[in-house]
Amino acid sequence: MIPRFALALVFSAIIPCVFAADIAAHKGSAQFLDGKIVCVSIFADDESSSWGKARVSPYAKKTVDYMKIATKWISKKARKFERKPEFVHDFFGNGGIFYRTKFDCDMTDNAIASKFVWRYIERAIDLGWIRKTYGTDNIFFVVFLNTGKKNRVHSRAQCYCGKSAYPYEIVYINRYVDGIETSPAAYAHEILHVFGAEDLYCADSLNNFPSEFVAYCAETYPNDIMFTINDKFRGSIYDKITNDFSDIDAYYVGFLSECAEVTRFSLHPSEHLPPN
């Protein structure tokens, strides 16, 4: 769980027209946490990890279960704000949004991973077909890596901020981090990022999140999903998510048009608000 990452590399490839209209709005491919949302799953091997020969291995089965727990939890929280996100998964290759591949690099190297994934999406995934088949422009990608217990690189989200050459919003889930299996709460945390949610656990001068705000969150929202992915009593849990979803989170994912804490601490506006 690290601050949001947006790699500002510019390649010579033409920006695809699939999401051209929304690129101007700086939302990227994961546009709104409402309605039908296609989750394109990419189970990937790399130089140091593999899911094995099976199309969906027994190890991947846990990943599938955790993803379902995470998206159901998000959908349940959204209903409080009269939003109804419908996440569409395909973990067994029947719906055209499941992919199995190998990248010839270390995919935990954040500096290069995005380049490989962007090119893979361009080459292998027919986004026009997905939009037509599922009837939505609301798409995000999840790269699942079967990292071992010695891996120390956290799962992360790559969000479109108007700076990269591609609008694809991608969640990278590493199976283990520092010997601990990645929990459903971590999946939910990273998915919320691509829809605009912000980390509440660290100061960020770039996004104008002062240390005073972080201290306030630690006291007021210690169990918030964007502040922690652990249960305060049990640590990492795997059969459900027990974290909270605050109005701050609701504001940044576009469920609320205003938020008292944003005004109080002069935080940056939600990406879902009309530009000034």
Coordinates of C-alpha atoms in Angstrom, one line a residue:
M1 CA 0.0 0.0 0.0
I2 CA 1.9 3.0 -1.3
P3 CA 0.9 6.5 -2.6
R4 CA -0.8 6.5 -6.0
F5 CA 1.6 6.1 -8.9
A6 CA 1.3 7.8 -12.2
L7 CA 4.2 7.3 -14.6
A8 CA 4.6 10.3 -16.8
L9 CA 6.4 8.6 -19.7
V10 CA 5.4 9.7 -23.2
F11 CA 5.7 7.2 -26.0
S12 CA 5.4 7.7 -29.7
A13 CA 2.3 5.6 -29.9
I14 CA -0.9 7.4 -30.7
I15 CA -3.3 7.7 -27.7
P16 CA -6.2 5.3 -28.4
C17 CA -9.5 6.9 -29.3
V18 CA -11.5 4.5 -27.1
F19 CA -11.3 6.9 -24.1
A20 CA -10.4 10.0 -25.9
A21 CA -13.4 12.1 -24.7
D22 CA -12.7 11.2 -21.1
I23 CA -9.0 11.8 -21.3
A24 CA -9.7 15.5 -21.3
A25 CA -11.6 15.1 -18.1
H26 CA -8.6 13.4 -16.5
K27 CA -10.6 10.4 -15.3
G28 CA -9.0 7.7 -17.4
S29 CA -10.5 4.4 -18.1
A30 CA -12.1 3.8 -14.7
Q31 CA -14.5 6.7 -14.9
F32 CA -17.3 6.4 -12.4
L33 CA -17.9 4.1 -9.4
D34 CA -21.5 3.4 -10.6
G35 CA -23.2 1.3 -13.2
K36 CA -21.5 -1.5 -15.1
I37 CA -17.7 -1.7 -14.5
V38 CA -15.6 -4.2 -16.4
C39 CA -12.6 -5.6 -14.6
V40 CA -10.1 -7.0 -17.1
S41 CA -8.0 -9.6 -15.3
I42 CA -4.4 -10.3 -16.3
F43 CA -2.8 -13.2 -14.5
A44 CA 0.9 -12.6 -15.3
D45 CA 4.1 -14.5 -14.9
D46 CA 7.4 -12.5 -14.9
E47 CA 11.1 -13.2 -14.4
S48 CA 10.7 -14.3 -10.8
S49 CA 7.1 -15.6 -10.3
S50 CA 4.6 -17.8 -12.1
W51 CA 1.0 -19.0 -11.7
G52 CA 2.0 -22.4 -13.0
K53 CA 0.7 -24.2 -16.1
A54 CA -2.9 -24.4 -15.2
R55 CA -5.1 -21.7 -16.7
V56 CA -6.4 -20.9 -13.2
S57 CA -4.2 -22.5 -10.6
P58 CA -5.4 -23.4 -7.0
Y59 CA -3.3 -20.4 -5.9
A60 CA -5.2 -18.2 -8.2
K61 CA -8.5 -19.4 -6.8
K62 CA -7.8 -17.4 -3.6
T63 CA -7.1 -14.4 -5.6
V64 CA -10.5 -14.8 -7.3
D65 CA -12.3 -15.1 -4.0
Y66 CA -10.5 -12.0 -2.6
M67 CA -11.4 -10.0 -5.6
K68 CA -15.1 -10.9 -5.3
I69 CA -15.1 -10.0 -1.5
A70 CA -13.5 -6.6 -2.4
T71 CA -15.9 -5.6 -5.1
K72 CA -19.0 -6.8 -3.2
W73 CA -17.8 -4.7 -0.2
I74 CA -17.4 -1.6 -2.4
S75 CA -20.8 -2.1 -4.0
K76 CA -22.4 -2.4 -0.5
K77 CA -20.8 0.8 0.7
A78 CA -21.9 2.6 -2.5
R79 CA -25.5 1.8 -1.9
K80 CA -25.5 4.1 1.1
F81 CA -25.0 6.9 -1.5
E82 CA -27.6 5.6 -3.9
R83 CA -24.9 4.3 -6.3
K84 CA -25.1 0.9 -7.8
P85 CA -21.7 -0.3 -9.2
E86 CA -21.9 -3.6 -11.0
F87 CA -18.5 -5.2 -11.3
V88 CA -18.1 -7.6 -14.2
H89 CA -15.4 -10.3 -13.7
D90 CA -14.3 -13.2 -15.9
F91 CA -11.7 -15.4 -14.2
F92 CA -12.1 -18.5 -16.3
G93 CA -11.8 -17.1 -19.9
N94 CA -15.5 -17.4 -20.9
G95 CA -16.3 -13.7 -21.3
G96 CA -13.3 -12.3 -23.1
I97 CA -11.9 -10.3 -20.3
F98 CA -9.5 -12.8 -18.8
Y99 CA -5.9 -12.9 -19.9
R100 CA -2.9 -15.1 -19.1
T101 CA 0.6 -13.9 -20.1
K102 CA 4.2 -13.6 -19.2
F103 CA 6.2 -10.3 -19.1
D104 CA 10.0 -10.5 -19.7
C105 CA 10.9 -8.2 -16.8
D106 CA 10.5 -7.9 -13.1
M107 CA 6.9 -6.7 -12.7
T108 CA 7.6 -5.5 -9.1
D109 CA 9.8 -2.9 -10.6
N110 CA 7.4 0.0 -10.7
A111 CA 9.6 2.0 -13.0
I112 CA 9.3 -0.4 -15.9
A113 CA 6.2 -2.5 -15.3
S114 CA 3.7 0.0 -16.7
K115 CA 5.5 0.2 -20.0
F116 CA 5.1 -3.5 -20.5
V117 CA 1.4 -3.6 -19.4
W118 CA 0.5 -0.6 -21.5
R119 CA 2.0 -2.2 -24.6
Y120 CA 0.3 -5.5 -23.8
I121 CA -3.1 -3.9 -23.5
E122 CA -2.5 -2.2 -26.9
R123 CA -1.4 -5.4 -28.6
A124 CA -3.6 -8.0 -27.0
I125 CA -6.9 -6.5 -25.7
D126 CA -9.7 -5.4 -28.0
L127 CA -11.1 -2.5 -25.9
G128 CA -13.6 -1.6 -28.7
W129 CA -15.0 -5.2 -28.5
I130 CA -15.2 -5.0 -24.7
R131 CA -17.1 -1.7 -24.8
K132 CA -19.6 -3.0 -27.3
T133 CA -20.1 -6.4 -25.7
Y134 CA -20.5 -5.1 -22.1
G135 CA -22.1 -1.8 -23.0
T136 CA -19.8 0.4 -20.9
D137 CA -16.8 2.7 -21.2
N138 CA -16.1 2.0 -17.5
I139 CA -13.0 -0.3 -17.5
F140 CA -10.1 -1.0 -15.3
F141 CA -7.3 -3.6 -15.4
V142 CA -5.9 -5.8 -12.6
V143 CA -2.5 -7.4 -13.0
F144 CA -2.2 -10.4 -10.6
L145 CA 1.3 -11.5 -9.7
N146 CA 2.1 -14.7 -7.8
T147 CA 4.9 -13.1 -5.8
G148 CA 6.6 -15.1 -3.1
K149 CA 6.8 -14.4 0.6
K150 CA 10.2 -12.6 0.2
N151 CA 8.7 -9.9 -2.0
R152 CA 8.8 -6.5 -0.3
V153 CA 7.0 -4.4 -3.0
H154 CA 3.5 -3.4 -2.1
S155 CA 0.4 -3.7 -4.4
R156 CA -0.4 -0.4 -6.0
A157 CA -2.7 1.4 -8.3
Q158 CA -1.7 3.4 -11.4
C159 CA -4.2 6.2 -12.0
Y160 CA -4.5 8.4 -15.0
C161 CA -3.8 12.0 -14.2
G162 CA -3.6 13.5 -17.6
K163 CA 0.2 13.0 -17.8
S164 CA 0.8 9.6 -19.2
A165 CA 0.5 8.5 -22.9
Y166 CA -2.2 6.0 -22.0
P167 CA -5.5 6.4 -20.1
Y168 CA -5.6 2.8 -18.8
E169 CA -6.0 2.6 -15.0
I170 CA -4.4 -0.5 -13.6
V171 CA -4.3 -2.2 -10.2
Y172 CA -1.2 -4.4 -9.5
I173 CA -1.9 -7.0 -6.9
N174 CA 1.2 -8.8 -5.5
R175 CA 0.1 -12.1 -3.8
Y176 CA 2.6 -11.7 -0.9
V177 CA 4.2 -8.6 0.7
D178 CA 6.8 -9.0 3.4
G179 CA 5.6 -12.6 4.1
I180 CA 2.0 -11.6 4.4
E181 CA -0.7 -12.6 1.9
T182 CA -2.5 -9.6 0.4
S183 CA -5.9 -9.3 1.9
P184 CA -9.3 -8.5 0.3
A185 CA -9.1 -5.1 2.1
A186 CA -6.0 -4.3 0.2
Y187 CA -7.7 -5.2 -3.1
A188 CA -10.5 -2.8 -2.3
H189 CA -8.1 -0.1 -1.3
E190 CA -6.3 -0.2 -4.6
I191 CA -9.5 -0.5 -6.6
L192 CA -10.9 2.6 -4.9
H193 CA -7.7 4.5 -6.0
V194 CA -8.5 4.2 -9.7
F195 CA -11.9 5.8 -9.1
G196 CA -10.3 8.8 -7.3
A197 CA -9.9 7.8 -3.7
E198 CA -6.8 9.1 -1.9
D199 CA -4.5 7.6 0.7
L200 CA -5.2 9.1 4.1
Y201 CA -2.2 7.6 5.9
C202 CA 0.6 9.8 4.7
A203 CA 1.2 13.5 4.1
D204 CA 1.5 14.5 0.4
S205 CA 2.6 18.0 -0.5
L206 CA 2.0 17.3 -4.2
N207 CA -1.7 16.7 -3.5
N208 CA -1.8 19.1 -0.6
F209 CA -2.4 16.6 2.2
P210 CA -0.8 18.2 5.2
S211 CA 0.5 16.2 8.2
E212 CA -2.2 17.8 10.3
F213 CA -4.8 16.1 8.1
V214 CA -3.1 12.8 8.4
A215 CA -3.0 13.1 12.2
Y216 CA -6.7 14.0 12.2
C217 CA -7.5 10.9 10.1
A218 CA -5.5 8.7 12.5
E219 CA -7.7 9.9 15.4
T220 CA -11.0 10.2 13.6
Y221 CA -10.9 7.5 11.0
P222 CA -8.4 4.9 12.2
N223 CA -10.3 2.1 10.5
D224 CA -10.9 3.8 7.2
I225 CA -10.2 1.6 4.2
M226 CA -7.9 4.4 2.7
F227 CA -6.1 4.8 6.0
T228 CA -5.5 1.1 6.9
I229 CA -6.1 -2.3 5.3
N230 CA -5.8 -4.1 8.7
D231 CA -8.5 -4.9 11.2
K232 CA -7.6 -3.1 14.4
F233 CA -8.0 -6.3 16.4
R234 CA -7.1 -9.1 14.0
G235 CA -4.7 -7.5 11.5
S236 CA -5.1 -9.0 8.0
I237 CA -8.2 -11.0 7.6
Y238 CA -9.3 -12.9 4.5
D239 CA -13.0 -13.9 4.7
K240 CA -14.4 -10.4 4.8
I241 CA -13.6 -6.7 5.0
T242 CA -14.2 -4.9 8.3
N243 CA -12.9 -1.4 7.4
D244 CA -14.9 1.8 7.2
F245 CA -15.8 4.0 4.2
S246 CA -15.8 7.7 5.2
D247 CA -17.3 10.7 3.6
I248 CA -13.8 11.7 2.6
D249 CA -13.6 8.5 0.5
A250 CA -17.1 9.1 -0.8
Y251 CA -16.1 12.7 -1.9
Y252 CA -13.0 11.6 -3.8
V253 CA -14.8 8.8 -5.7
G254 CA -17.6 11.1 -6.7
F255 CA -20.4 10.1 -4.4
L256 CA -20.5 13.5 -2.6
S257 CA -20.1 17.0 -4.1
E258 CA -18.6 18.4 -1.0
C259 CA -16.8 17.3 2.2
A260 CA -16.3 19.2 5.5
E261 CA -12.7 17.9 5.9
V262 CA -11.7 19.0 2.4
T263 CA -12.8 22.5 3.2
R264 CA -11.3 22.5 6.7
F265 CA -7.9 21.4 5.6
S266 CA -7.9 23.0 2.1
L267 CA -7.4 19.7 0.4
H268 CA -7.3 19.4 -3.4
P269 CA -10.7 18.9 -5.1
S270 CA -12.1 15.6 -6.3
E271 CA -11.4 14.6 -9.9
H272 CA -15.2 14.2 -10.3
L273 CA -16.0 17.8 -9.8
P274 CA -16.3 20.1 -12.9
P275 CA -13.1 22.0 -13.6
N276 CA -13.1 25.6 -12.4

